[in-house]
MMTF fields as JSON, N, C-alpha, C and O atoms, coordinates in Angstrom:
{
  "mmtfVersion": "1.0.0",
  "mmtfProducer": "UNKNOWN",
  "numBonds": 567,
  "numAtoms": 568,
  "numGroups": 142,
  "numChains": 1,
  "numModels": 1,
  "chainsPerModel": [1],
  "groupsPerChain": [142],
  "chainIdList": ["A"],
  "bondAtomList": [4, 2, 8, 6, 12, 10, 16, 14, 20, 18, 24, 22, 28, 26, 32, 30, 36, 34, 40, 38, 44, 42, 48, 46, 52, 50, 56, 54, 60, 58, 64, 62, 68, 66, 72, 70, 76, 74, 80, 78, 84, 82, 88, 86, 92, 90, 96, 94, 100, 98, 104, 102, 108, 106, 112, 110, 116, 114, 120, 118, 124, 122, 128, 126, 132, 130, 136, 134, 140, 138, 144, 142, 148, 146, 152, 150, 156, 154, 160, 158, 164, 162, 168, 166, 172, 170, 176, 174, 180, 178, 184, 182, 188, 186, 192, 190, 196, 194, 200, 198, 204, 202, 208, 206, 212, 210, 216, 214, 220, 218, 224, 222, 228, 226, 232, 230, 236, 234, 240, 238, 244, 242, 248, 246, 252, 250, 256, 254, 260, 258, 264, 262, 268, 266, 272, 270, 276, 274, 280, 278, 284, 282, 288, 286, 292, 290, 296, 294, 300, 298, 304, 302, 308, 306, 312, 310, 316, 314, 320, 318, 324, 322, 328, 326, 332, 330, 336, 334, 340, 338, 344, 342, 348, 346, 352, 350, 356, 354, 360, 358, 364, 362, 368, 366, 372, 370, 376, 374, 380, 378, 384, 382, 388, 386, 392, 390, 396, 394, 400, 398, 404, 402, 408, 406, 412, 410, 416, 414, 420, 418, 424, 422, 428, 426, 432, 430, 436, 434, 440, 438, 444, 442, 448, 446, 452, 450, 456, 454, 460, 458, 464, 462, 468, 466, 472, 470, 476, 474, 480, 478, 484, 482, 488, 486, 492, 490, 496, 494, 500, 498, 504, 502, 508, 506, 512, 510, 516, 514, 520, 518, 524, 522, 528, 526, 532, 530, 536, 534, 540, 538, 544, 542, 548, 546, 552, 550, 556, 554, 560, 558, 564, 562],
  "bondOrderList": [1, 1, 1, 1, 1, 1, 1, 1, 1, 1, 1, 1, 1, 1, 1, 1, 1, 1, 1, 1, 1, 1, 1, 1, 1, 1, 1, 1, 1, 1, 1, 1, 1, 1, 1, 1, 1, 1, 1, 1, 1, 1, 1, 1, 1, 1, 1, 1, 1, 1, 1, 1, 1, 1, 1, 1, 1, 1, 1, 1, 1, 1, 1, 1, 1, 1, 1, 1, 1, 1, 1, 1, 1, 1, 1, 1, 1, 1, 1, 1, 1, 1, 1, 1, 1, 1, 1, 1, 1, 1, 1, 1, 1, 1, 1, 1, 1, 1, 1, 1, 1, 1, 1, 1, 1, 1, 1, 1, 1, 1, 1, 1, 1, 1, 1, 1, 1, 1, 1, 1, 1, 1, 1, 1, 1, 1, 1, 1, 1, 1, 1, 1, 1, 1, 1, 1, 1, 1, 1, 1, 1],
  "groupList": [{"groupName": "MET", "atomNameList": ["N", "CA", "C", "O"], "elementList": ["N", "C", "C", "O"], "formalChargeList": [0, 0, 0, 0], "bondAtomList": [1, 0, 2, 1, 3, 2], "bondOrderList": [1, 1, 2], "singleLetterCode": "M", "chemCompType": "L-PEPTIDE LINKING"}, {"groupName": "PRO", "atomNameList": ["N", "CA", "C", "O"], "elementList": ["N", "C", "C", "O"], "formalChargeList": [0, 0, 0, 0], "bondAtomList": [1, 0, 2, 1, 3, 2], "bondOrderList": [1, 1, 2], "singleLetterCode": "P", "chemCompType": "L-PEPTIDE LINKING"}, {"groupName": "THR", "atomNameList": ["N", "CA", "C", "O"], "elementList": ["N", "C", "C", "O"], "formalChargeList": [0, 0, 0, 0], "bondAtomList": [1, 0, 2, 1, 3, 2], "bondOrderList": [1, 1, 2], "singleLetterCode": "T", "chemCompType": "L-PEPTIDE LINKING"}, {"groupName": "ASN", "atomNameList": ["N", "CA", "C", "O"], "elementList": ["N", "C", "C", "O"], "formalChargeList": [0, 0, 0, 0], "bondAtomList": [1, 0, 2, 1, 3, 2], "bondOrderList": [1, 1, 2], "singleLetterCode": "N", "chemCompType": "L-PEPTIDE LINKING"}, {"groupName": "TYR", "atomNameList": ["N", "CA", "C", "O"], "elementList": ["N", "C", "C", "O"], "formalChargeList": [0, 0, 0, 0], "bondAtomList": [1, 0, 2, 1, 3, 2], "bondOrderList": [1, 1, 2], "singleLetterCode": "Y", "chemCompType": "L-PEPTIDE LINKING"}, {"groupName": "GLN", "atomNameList": ["N", "CA", "C", "O"], "elementList": ["N", "C", "C", "O"], "formalChargeList": [0, 0, 0, 0], "bondAtomList": [1, 0, 2, 1, 3, 2], "bondOrderList": [1, 1, 2], "singleLetterCode": "Q", "chemCompType": "L-PEPTIDE LINKING"}, {"groupName": "ALA", "atomNameList": ["N", "CA", "C", "O"], "elementList": ["N", "C", "C", "O"], "formalChargeList": [0, 0, 0, 0], "bondAtomList": [1, 0, 2, 1, 3, 2], "bondOrderList": [1, 1, 2], "singleLetterCode": "A", "chemCompType": "L-PEPTIDE LINKING"}, {"groupName": "LYS", "atomNameList": ["N", "CA", "C", "O"], "elementList": ["N", "C", "C", "O"], "formalChargeList": [0, 0, 0, 0], "bondAtomList": [1, 0, 2, 1, 3, 2], "bondOrderList": [1, 1, 2], "singleLetterCode": "K", "chemCompType": "L-PEPTIDE LINKING"}, {"groupName": "GLU", "atomNameList": ["N", "CA", "C", "O"], "elementList": ["N", "C", "C", "O"], "formalChargeList": [0, 0, 0, 0], "bondAtomList": [1, 0, 2, 1, 3, 2], "bondOrderList": [1, 1, 2], "singleLetterCode": "E", "chemCompType": "L-PEPTIDE LINKING"}, {"groupName": "ARG", "atomNameList": ["N", "CA", "C", "O"], "elementList": ["N", "C", "C", "O"], "formalChargeList": [0, 0, 0, 0], "bondAtomList": [1, 0, 2, 1, 3, 2], "bondOrderList": [1, 1, 2], "singleLetterCode": "R", "chemCompType": "L-PEPTIDE LINKING"}, {"groupName": "VAL", "atomNameList": ["N", "CA", "C", "O"], "elementList": ["N", "C", "C", "O"], "formalChargeList": [0, 0, 0, 0], "bondAtomList": [1, 0, 2, 1, 3, 2], "bondOrderList": [1, 1, 2], "singleLetterCode": "V", "chemCompType": "L-PEPTIDE LINKING"}, {"groupName": "GLY", "atomNameList": ["N", "CA", "C", "O"], "elementList": ["N", "C", "C", "O"], "formalChargeList": [0, 0, 0, 0], "bondAtomList": [1, 0, 2, 1, 3, 2], "bondOrderList": [1, 1, 2], "singleLetterCode": "G", "chemCompType": "PEPTIDE LINKING"}, {"groupName": "ILE", "atomNameList": ["N", "CA", "C", "O"], "elementList": ["N", "C", "C", "O"], "formalChargeList": [0, 0, 0, 0], "bondAtomList": [1, 0, 2, 1, 3, 2], "bondOrderList": [1, 1, 2], "singleLetterCode": "I", "chemCompType": "L-PEPTIDE LINKING"}, {"groupName": "LEU", "atomNameList": ["N", "CA", "C", "O"], "elementList": ["N", "C", "C", "O"], "formalChargeList": [0, 0, 0, 0], "bondAtomList": [1, 0, 2, 1, 3, 2], "bondOrderList": [1, 1, 2], "singleLetterCode": "L", "chemCompType": "L-PEPTIDE LINKING"}, {"groupName": "ASP", "atomNameList": ["N", "CA", "C", "O"], "elementList": ["N", "C", "C", "O"], "formalChargeList": [0, 0, 0, 0], "bondAtomList": [1, 0, 2, 1, 3, 2], "bondOrderList": [1, 1, 2], "singleLetterCode": "D", "chemCompType": "L-PEPTIDE LINKING"}, {"groupName": "SER", "atomNameList": ["N", "CA", "C", "O"], "elementList": ["N", "C", "C", "O"], "formalChargeList": [0, 0, 0, 0], "bondAtomList": [1, 0, 2, 1, 3, 2], "bondOrderList": [1, 1, 2], "singleLetterCode": "S", "chemCompType": "L-PEPTIDE LINKING"}, {"groupName": "PHE", "atomNameList": ["N", "CA", "C", "O"], "elementList": ["N", "C", "C", "O"], "formalChargeList": [0, 0, 0, 0], "bondAtomList": [1, 0, 2, 1, 3, 2], "bondOrderList": [1, 1, 2], "singleLetterCode": "F", "chemCompType": "L-PEPTIDE LINKING"}, {"groupName": "TRP", "atomNameList": ["N", "CA", "C", "O"], "elementList": ["N", "C", "C", "O"], "formalChargeList": [0, 0, 0, 0], "bondAtomList": [1, 0, 2, 1, 3, 2], "bondOrderList": [1, 1, 2], "singleLetterCode": "W", "chemCompType": "L-PEPTIDE LINKING"}],
  "groupTypeList": [0, 1, 0, 2, 3, 4, 5, 2, 3, 6, 4, 7, 8, 2, 9, 10, 7, 2, 6, 11, 5, 11, 5, 12, 12, 10, 0, 13, 4, 14, 8, 6, 12, 7, 5, 12, 11, 4, 6, 10, 7, 13, 13, 14, 8, 3, 15, 7, 8, 13, 14, 7, 10, 3, 3, 6, 12, 0, 7, 6, 9, 14, 12, 12, 2, 8, 13, 0, 10, 15, 13, 14, 0, 8, 5, 11, 11, 8, 16, 6, 2, 9, 0, 16, 6, 10, 4, 5, 17, 16, 15, 8, 5, 13, 12, 5, 6, 3, 13, 7, 7, 8, 2, 5, 1, 13, 9, 5, 10, 7, 14, 0, 0, 15, 8, 12, 9, 8, 6, 17, 3, 5, 12, 6, 11, 7, 2, 3, 10, 8, 11, 15, 14, 11, 9, 15, 11, 10, 3, 12, 6, 11],
  "groupIdList": [1, 2, 3, 4, 5, 6, 7, 8, 9, 10, 11, 12, 13, 14, 15, 16, 17, 18, 19, 20, 21, 22, 23, 24, 25, 26, 27, 28, 29, 30, 31, 32, 33, 34, 35, 36, 37, 38, 39, 40, 41, 42, 43, 44, 45, 46, 47, 48, 49, 50, 51, 52, 53, 54, 55, 56, 57, 58, 59, 60, 61, 62, 63, 64, 65, 66, 67, 68, 69, 70, 71, 72, 73, 74, 75, 76, 77, 78, 79, 80, 81, 82, 83, 84, 85, 86, 87, 88, 89, 90, 91, 92, 93, 94, 95, 96, 97, 98, 99, 100, 101, 102, 103, 104, 105, 106, 107, 108, 109, 110, 111, 112, 113, 114, 115, 116, 117, 118, 119, 120, 121, 122, 123, 124, 125, 126, 127, 128, 129, 130, 131, 132, 133, 134, 135, 136, 137, 138, 139, 140, 141, 142],
  "secStructList": [7, 7, 7, 7, 2, 2, 2, 2, 2, 2, 2, 2, 2, 2, 2, 2, 2, 6, 7, 7, 2, 2, 2, 2, 2, 2, 2, 2, 2, 2, 2, 2, 2, 2, 2, 2, 2, 2, 2, 2, 2, 2, 2, 2, 6, 6, 7, 1, 7, 2, 2, 2, 2, 2, 2, 2, 2, 2, 2, 2, 2, 2, 2, 2, 2, 2, 2, 2, 2, 6, 5, 7, 2, 2, 2, 2, 2, 2, 2, 2, 2, 2, 2, 2, 2, 2, 2, 2, 2, 2, 2, 2, 2, 2, 2, 2, 2, 2, 2, 2, 6, 7, 1, 2, 2, 2, 2, 2, 2, 2, 2, 2, 2, 2, 2, 2, 2, 2, 2, 2, 2, 2, 2, 2, 2, 2, 1, 7, 1, 7, 7, 6, 6, 1, 7, 7, 1, 5, 7, 6, 6, 7],
  "xCoordList": [109.257, 108.181, 108.611, 108.919, 108.637, 109.08, 108.082, 106.878, 108.641, 107.787, 107.034, 107.58, 105.8, 105.018, 105.463, 106.161, 105.059, 105.376, 104.829, 105.49, 103.628, 103.012, 103.864, 104.109, 104.315, 105.126, 106.461, 106.935, 107.054, 108.321, 108.145, 108.957, 107.093, 106.837, 106.545, 106.998, 105.792, 105.489, 106.764, 106.945, 107.647, 108.93, 109.756, 110.295, 109.852, 110.63, 110.052, 110.797, 108.733, 108.084, 108.352, 108.646, 108.253, 108.518, 109.974, 110.281, 110.866, 112.299, 112.603, 113.392, 111.989, 112.211, 111.595, 112.209, 110.377, 109.687, 110.389, 110.291, 111.091, 111.748, 113.229, 113.913, 113.729, 115.153, 115.464, 114.639, 116.657, 117.151, 117.592, 117.657, 117.893, 118.276, 119.501, 119.527, 120.503, 121.703, 121.431, 121.997, 120.565, 120.22, 119.478, 119.669, 118.643, 117.917, 118.895, 118.756, 119.873, 120.884, 121.627, 121.863, 121.992, 122.675, 121.78, 122.259, 120.493, 119.561, 119.462, 119.394, 119.453, 119.411, 120.663, 120.585, 121.809, 123.054, 123.018, 123.404, 122.558, 122.495, 121.679, 122.09, 120.537, 119.67, 120.294, 120.217, 120.899, 121.548, 122.691, 122.833, 123.495, 124.611, 124.091, 124.663, 123.016, 122.398, 121.935, 122.183, 121.271, 120.754, 121.896, 121.823, 122.939, 124.092, 124.746, 125.117, 124.887, 125.46, 124.657, 125.221, 123.341, 122.462, 122.672, 122.742, 122.771, 122.999, 124.349, 124.45, 125.376, 126.695, 126.63, 127.178, 125.962, 125.825, 125.172, 125.656, 124.08, 123.383, 124.276, 124.321, 124.978, 125.857, 127.023, 127.409, 127.587, 128.684, 128.245, 129.04, 126.988, 126.438, 125.98, 125.433, 126.204, 125.736, 124.248, 123.784, 123.52, 122.079, 121.421, 121.832, 120.412, 119.616, 118.498, 117.764, 118.375, 117.318, 117.791, 117.947, 118.01, 118.521, 117.515, 117.892, 116.234, 115.229, 115.479, 115.27, 115.926, 116.232, 117.476, 117.548, 118.449, 119.646, 119.233, 119.628, 118.434, 117.951, 117.185, 117.416, 116.284, 115.477, 116.342, 116.111, 117.327, 118.203, 119.002, 119.13, 119.532, 120.311, 119.41, 119.822, 118.193, 117.277, 116.869, 116.715, 116.693, 116.388, 117.545, 117.33, 118.76, 119.936, 119.999, 120.304, 119.712, 119.711, 118.63, 118.853, 117.475, 116.396, 116.83, 116.524, 117.532, 118.013, 119.046, 119.034, 119.934, 120.934, 120.254, 120.666, 119.218, 118.453, 117.837, 117.853, 117.297, 116.716, 117.782, 117.526, 118.964, 120.059, 120.435, 120.742, 120.408, 120.736, 119.733, 120.117, 118.448, 117.438, 117.316, 116.741, 117.857, 117.779, 118.894, 118.881, 119.852, 120.936, 120.399, 119.638, 120.798, 120.422, 121.561, 122.545, 121.408, 122.478, 122.76, 123.89, 121.745, 121.911, 122.725, 123.704, 122.317, 122.982, 124.173, 125.068, 124.188, 125.247, 126.539, 127.586, 126.479, 127.681, 128.484, 127.937, 129.791, 130.706, 130.479, 130.608, 130.143, 129.876, 128.736, 128.861, 127.647, 126.48, 126.818, 126.389, 127.573, 127.956, 128.806, 128.595, 129.762, 130.63, 129.859, 130.078, 128.972, 128.181, 127.253, 127.033, 126.716, 125.861, 126.654, 126.152, 127.884, 128.735, 129.054, 129.064, 129.309, 129.572, 128.339, 128.454, 127.162, 125.935, 125.664, 125.192, 125.963, 125.8, 126.7, 126.284, 127.933, 128.876, 128.39, 128.445, 127.914, 127.362, 126.256, 126.24, 125.354, 124.216, 124.674, 124.164, 125.633, 126.154, 126.812, 126.641, 127.559, 128.205, 127.173, 127.342, 126.112, 125.061, 124.363, 124.037, 124.135, 123.506, 124.385, 123.899, 125.68, 126.598, 126.688, 126.689, 126.765, 126.835, 125.575, 125.641, 124.443, 123.175, 123.1, 122.66, 123.523, 123.483, 124.413, 124.056, 125.605, 126.629, 126.626, 127.304, 125.86, 125.814, 127.227, 127.64, 127.957, 129.318, 129.322, 128.61, 130.123, 130.176, 131.201, 131.055, 132.227, 133.299, 132.775, 133.122, 131.953, 131.435, 130.536, 130.513, 129.802, 128.945, 129.784, 129.462, 130.845, 131.729, 132.367, 132.489, 132.766, 133.404, 132.422, 132.778, 131.205, 130.192, 129.878, 129.774, 129.729, 129.418, 130.521, 130.228, 131.77, 132.89, 132.903, 133.099, 132.694, 132.695, 131.511, 131.643, 130.36, 129.183, 129.385, 128.926, 130.062, 130.334, 131.213, 131.001, 132.19, 133.061, 132.271, 132.4, 131.464, 130.668, 129.642, 129.387, 129.059, 128.089, 128.717, 128.096, 129.933, 130.619, 130.844, 130.69, 131.21, 131.394, 130.078, 130.06, 128.972, 127.66, 127.279, 126.686, 127.615, 127.297, 128.043, 127.48, 129.296, 130.068, 129.495, 129.407, 129.107, 128.508, 127.19, 126.936, 126.358, 125.047, 125.199, 124.354, 126.275, 126.502, 126.982, 126.744, 127.654, 128.204, 127.217, 127.183, 126.419, 125.45, 124.16, 124.009, 123.262, 122.044, 122.204, 121.207, 123.437, 123.85, 123.759, 124.447, 122.948, 122.835, 123.792, 123.954, 124.415, 125.296, 124.491, 123.262, 125.168, 124.481, 123.561, 122.65, 123.801, 122.914, 121.769, 120.969, 121.678, 120.551, 120.691, 119.722, 121.895, 122.071, 123.056, 124.047, 122.768, 123.656, 124.048, 124.982, 123.377, 123.63, 122.778, 122.823, 122.002, 121.112, 119.725, 119.557, 118.735, 117.362, 116.548, 116.062, 116.402, 115.67, 114.16, 113.429, 113.699, 112.259, 111.622, 110.425, 112.332, 111.64, 112.553, 112.123],
  "yCoordList": [-16.241, -15.704, -14.323, -13.44, -14.12, -12.851, -11.719, -11.935, -10.507, -9.353, -8.975, -9.062, -8.564, -8.096, -6.688, -6.033, -6.233, -4.883, -3.857, -2.866, -4.105, -3.206, -3.143, -2.062, -4.308, -4.352, -3.637, -2.924, -3.83, -3.173, -1.66, -0.934, -1.182, 0.254, 0.821, 1.918, 0.083, 0.531, 0.623, 1.565, -0.357, -0.344, 0.873, 1.572, 1.122, 2.265, 3.578, 4.469, 3.697, 4.92, 5.137, 6.256, 4.091, 4.189, 4.547, 5.351, 3.956, 4.226, 5.701, 6.295, 6.292, 7.709, 8.587, 9.561, 8.249, 9.07, 9.074, 10.047, 7.998, 7.906, 8.25, 8.226, 8.565, 8.865, 10.283, 11.189, 10.447, 11.774, 12.487, 11.884, 13.758, 14.572, 14.002, 13.932, 13.599, 13.034, 11.732, 11.471, 10.912, 9.633, 9.856, 9.105, 10.876, 11.182, 11.608, 11.205, 12.414, 12.829, 11.608, 11.496, 10.698, 9.469, 8.663, 8.131, 8.566, 7.828, 8.471, 7.766, 9.789, 10.475, 10.162, 9.867, 10.229, 9.876, 8.43, 8.137, 7.525, 6.107, 5.908, 5.173, 6.556, 6.386, 7.007, 6.422, 8.166, 8.797, 7.921, 7.721, 7.406, 6.525, 5.269, 4.804, 4.726, 3.52, 3.799, 2.996, 4.92, 5.261, 5.483, 5.034, 6.171, 6.395, 5.059, 4.819, 4.193, 2.872, 2.069, 1.373, 2.171, 1.47, 1.995, 1.211, 3.315, 3.912, 3.454, 3.128, 3.431, 2.973, 1.519, 1.158, 0.698, -0.733, -0.908, -1.672, -0.201, -0.307, 0.153, -0.492, 1.254, 1.753, 0.803, 0.577, 0.244, -0.719, -1.96, -2.568, -2.324, -3.497, -3.155, -4.007, -1.914, -1.434, -1.674, -2.042, -1.457, -1.667, -0.721, 0.427, -1.229, -0.412, 0.313, 1.107, 0.036, 0.649, 2.008, 2.204, 2.923, 4.236, 5.038, 5.962, 4.685, 5.34, 5.031, 5.888, 3.811, 3.45, 4.181, 4.581, 4.352, 5.116, 6.548, 7.101, 7.133, 8.499, 8.622, 9.554, 7.694, 7.756, 7.673, 8.399, 6.795, 6.651, 7.927, 8.385, 8.494, 9.736, 10.867, 11.671, 10.941, 12.008, 11.849, 12.845, 10.613, 10.397, 10.884, 11.535, 10.567, 11.027, 12.551, 13.165, 13.152, 14.624, 15.238, 16.271, 14.61, 15.096, 15.064, 15.978, 14.021, 13.912, 14.991, 15.605, 15.222, 16.281, 17.634, 18.472, 17.846, 19.103, 19.221, 20.298, 18.133, 18.14, 18.482, 19.246, 17.92, 18.242, 19.724, 20.364, 20.26, 21.677, 22.59, 23.516, 22.313, 23.204, 23.027, 23.873, 21.933, 21.716, 22.431, 22.484, 22.978, 23.7, 24.979, 25.725, 25.211, 26.439, 27.426, 27.436, 28.252, 29.168, 30.213, 30.682, 30.567, 31.578, 31.038, 31.654, 29.897, 29.343, 28.463, 28.254, 27.948, 27.035, 27.708, 27.063, 29.0, 29.763, 29.191, 28.792, 29.16, 28.723, 27.25, 26.88, 26.422, 25.014, 24.882, 24.165, 25.562, 25.481, 26.028, 25.467, 27.103, 27.702, 26.735, 26.573, 26.098, 25.151, 23.892, 23.372, 23.42, 22.241, 22.566, 21.724, 23.77, 24.174, 24.096, 23.595, 24.59, 24.556, 23.112, 22.787, 22.266, 20.85, 20.21, 19.489, 20.469, 19.903, 20.418, 19.668, 21.69, 22.228, 21.485, 21.137, 21.251, 20.54, 19.114, 18.635, 18.437, 17.088, 17.114, 16.293, 18.047, 18.138, 18.348, 17.707, 19.244, 19.505, 18.256, 17.963, 17.529, 16.308, 15.262, 14.567, 15.154, 14.19, 14.56, 13.687, 15.838, 16.286, 15.91, 15.353, 16.213, 15.896, 14.39, 13.933, 13.633, 12.17, 11.632, 10.706, 12.201, 11.758, 12.097, 11.278, 13.284, 13.692, 12.849, 12.448, 12.585, 11.867, 10.365, 9.61, 9.935, 8.523, 8.009, 6.951, 8.796, 8.453, 8.054, 8.641, 7.058, 6.587, 7.336, 7.384, 7.917, 8.547, 9.631, 9.617, 10.566, 11.574, 10.954, 11.411, 9.911, 9.238, 8.595, 8.699, 7.94, 7.29, 8.324, 8.098, 9.449, 10.495, 11.054, 11.216, 11.346, 11.857, 10.806, 11.121, 9.562, 8.486, 8.339, 8.186, 8.385, 8.265, 9.417, 9.207, 10.624, 11.787, 11.742, 12.059, 11.349, 11.248, 10.177, 10.332, 9.105, 8.042, 8.555, 8.205, 9.379, 9.955, 10.886, 10.813, 11.749, 12.684, 11.915, 12.256, 10.888, 10.058, 9.419, 9.361, 8.947, 8.317, 9.327, 8.997, 10.555, 11.597, 11.862, 11.963, 11.974, 12.189, 11.009, 11.189, 9.813, 8.619, 8.64, 8.278, 9.058, 9.146, 10.214, 10.016, 11.338, 12.412, 11.938, 12.143, 11.308, 10.836, 9.78, 9.669, 9.003, 7.971, 8.519, 7.911, 9.661, 10.249, 11.167, 11.25, 11.851, 12.804, 12.691, 11.81, 13.561, 13.606, 14.622, 15.152, 14.91, 15.827, 17.28, 18.125, 17.586, 18.961, 19.204, 18.368, 20.351, 20.727, 21.104, 21.029, 21.502, 21.853, 23.055, 23.26, 23.85, 25.009, 24.666, 25.539, 23.391, 22.962, 23.291, 23.179, 23.701, 24.059, 23.118, 22.702, 22.786, 21.914, 22.477, 21.964, 23.51, 24.01, 23.321, 23.676, 22.338, 21.617, 21.617, 21.362, 21.905, 21.947, 20.947, 21.257, 19.755, 18.704, 18.939, 18.409, 19.699, 19.908, 20.612, 20.434, 21.377, 22.09, 22.835, 23.498],
  "zCoordList": [5.99, 5.185, 4.663, 5.464, 3.341, 2.788, 3.091, 3.223, 3.194, 3.449, 2.176, 1.076, 2.328, 1.189, 0.835, 1.609, -0.329, -0.765, 0.231, 0.54, 0.723, 1.704, 2.97, 3.506, 3.447, 4.665, 4.454, 5.338, 3.298, 2.981, 2.964, 3.537, 2.311, 2.263, 3.647, 3.975, 4.462, 5.823, 6.649, 7.42, 6.487, 7.199, 6.803, 7.661, 5.495, 5.012, 5.532, 5.942, 5.516, 5.988, 7.474, 7.894, 8.256, 9.693, 9.937, 10.818, 9.166, 9.317, 9.082, 9.816, 8.074, 7.779, 8.855, 9.289, 9.29, 10.285, 11.636, 12.385, 11.949, 13.256, 13.192, 14.216, 12.017, 11.854, 12.321, 12.208, 12.84, 13.178, 11.916, 10.845, 12.04, 10.892, 10.183, 8.954, 10.936, 10.335, 9.616, 8.554, 10.191, 9.565, 8.248, 7.291, 8.197, 6.963, 5.87, 4.715, 6.236, 5.261, 4.725, 3.522, 5.618, 5.201, 4.265, 3.264, 4.573, 3.721, 2.336, 1.329, 2.283, 0.991, 0.179, -1.014, 0.834, 0.149, -0.325, -1.457, 0.532, 0.163, -1.112, -2.009, -1.187, -2.348, -3.598, -4.678, -3.468, -4.628, -5.137, -6.344, -4.231, -4.594, -5.269, -6.255, -4.744, -5.329, -6.757, -7.656, -6.97, -8.302, -9.296, -10.44, -8.862, -9.74, -10.077, -11.226, -9.083, -9.314, -10.325, -11.168, -10.236, -11.172, -12.593, -13.54, -12.745, -14.069, -14.633, -15.815, -13.793, -14.238, -14.689, -15.73, -13.907, -14.236, -15.603, -16.438, -15.822, -17.107, -18.258, -19.306, -18.067, -19.128, -19.363, -20.51, -18.303, -18.444, -19.219, -19.936, -19.068, -19.76, -21.18, -21.881, -21.6, -22.905, -23.09, -24.169, -22.015, -22.037, -23.04, -23.209, -23.684, -24.61, -23.866, -24.454, -22.577, -21.771, -21.237, -20.032, -22.16, -21.791, -20.974, -20.253, -21.086, -20.255, -18.783, -17.925, -18.486, -17.102, -16.608, -15.446, -17.491, -17.143, -16.812, -15.786, -17.696, -17.492, -16.18, -15.411, -15.924, -14.698, -13.443, -12.477, -13.458, -12.295, -12.057, -10.922, -13.123, -12.993, -12.516, -11.679, -13.031, -12.622, -11.157, -10.451, -10.693, -9.284, -8.414, -7.392, -8.822, -8.069, -8.069, -7.046, -9.207, -9.293, -8.406, -7.775, -8.36, -7.492, -6.023, -5.257, -5.647, -4.265, -3.985, -2.918, -4.935, -4.763, -4.641, -3.839, -5.432, -5.326, -3.938, -3.343, -3.423, -2.071, -1.032, -0.101, -1.194, -0.272, -0.379, 0.627, -1.589, -1.794, -1.085, -0.372, -1.293, -0.715, 0.793, 1.479, 1.304, 2.746, 3.5, 4.73, 2.769, 3.426, 4.069, 3.453, 5.29, 5.993, 5.777, 6.517, 4.752, 4.356, 5.433, 5.571, 6.182, 7.223, 8.4, 8.822, 8.917, 10.09, 9.722, 10.541, 8.496, 8.082, 7.692, 7.635, 7.423, 7.107, 5.956, 4.928, 6.149, 5.103, 4.72, 3.553, 5.708, 5.421, 4.412, 3.419, 4.661, 3.776, 2.387, 1.379, 2.332, 1.053, 0.24, -0.962, 0.894, 0.191, -0.248, -1.342, 0.604, 0.24, -0.929, -1.8, -0.953, -2.07, -3.378, -4.384, -3.359, -4.553, -4.961, -6.148, -3.988, -4.273, -4.906, -5.898, -4.339, -4.885, -6.305, -7.16, -6.552, -7.905, -8.885, -9.99, -8.465, -9.316, -9.576, -10.709, -8.528, -8.696, -9.75, -10.666, -9.612, -10.521, -11.962, -12.88, -12.155, -13.498, -14.089, -15.272, -13.27, -13.742, -14.143, -15.145, -13.367, -13.704, -15.002, -15.806, -15.209, -16.461, -17.644, -18.629, -17.551, -18.644, -18.886, -20.029, -17.802, -17.93, -18.589, -19.397, -18.25, -18.819, -20.307, -21.113, -20.66, -22.069, -22.929, -24.036, -22.412, -23.186, -22.93, -23.626, -21.927, -21.52, -21.21, -21.685, -20.395, -19.98, -18.514, -17.7, -18.183, -16.799, -15.947, -14.725, -16.555, -15.767, -14.826, -13.645, -15.302, -14.363, -13.288, -12.145, -13.669, -12.696, -11.601, -10.417, -11.998, -11.026, -10.093, -8.889, -10.661, -9.856, -8.824, -7.657, -9.24, -8.315, -7.258, -6.072, -7.69, -6.755, -5.702, -4.516, -6.126, -5.185, -4.183, -2.987, -4.677, -3.789, -2.837, -1.654, -3.351, -2.491, -1.422, -0.291, -1.775, -0.803, 0.339, 1.5, 0.001, 1.041, 1.963, 3.185, 1.378, 2.183, 3.006, 4.161, 2.419, 3.124, 4.352, 5.414, 4.21, 5.341, 6.465, 7.641, 6.101, 7.117, 7.847, 9.074, 7.098, 7.723, 8.603, 9.667, 8.164, 8.943, 10.277, 11.311, 10.254, 11.493, 12.414, 13.626, 11.839, 12.643, 13.243, 14.43, 12.432, 12.901, 13.981, 14.869, 13.907, 14.906, 16.235, 17.278, 16.21, 17.433, 18.137, 19.365, 17.336, 17.888, 17.103, 16.257, 17.379, 16.568, 15.455, 14.965, 15.037, 13.997, 14.417, 13.845, 15.377, 15.82, 16.967, 17.856, 16.927, 18.015, 19.23, 19.222, 20.254, 21.494, 21.329, 22.131, 20.284, 20.062, 19.112, 18.773, 18.671, 17.848, 16.375, 15.625, 15.94, 14.542, 13.873, 14.474, 12.604, 11.863, 10.515, 9.898, 10.027, 8.689, 7.643, 6.465, 8.068, 7.171, 7.784, 8.977, 6.956, 7.429, 6.634, 5.546, 7.172, 6.483, 6.533, 5.696, 7.469, 7.653, 6.483, 6.256, 5.753, 4.703, 3.863, 2.92]
}
């Protein structure tokens, strides 16, 4: 028996509420990668639905912005500073790709995000992302 839309949404909400900090970061990356992939697919198909391309890219950019603001610049030190610069670059590439409707920058961002996502996934699998002192350089709470 297939799940209803309500059941699917309830499952997703529960999954996010019960996820650890590292798992949430992985979920954010997963969704951004998915949205970029969708935009690439539409552009590769020469789709006339450019509004859908725009929406997918903007969703990915919103997620990147969320990742940027979640960085704890005080406790994250050099890691947080470097990740902020990476996220800024991602955002700029997405803007250019959206304006020009080019897939190359989208593919590059998607590939890089996939690599970083895998690193976060490994960290989340080994620990709860927080070190023994409770700091990770990322503040998902706010």
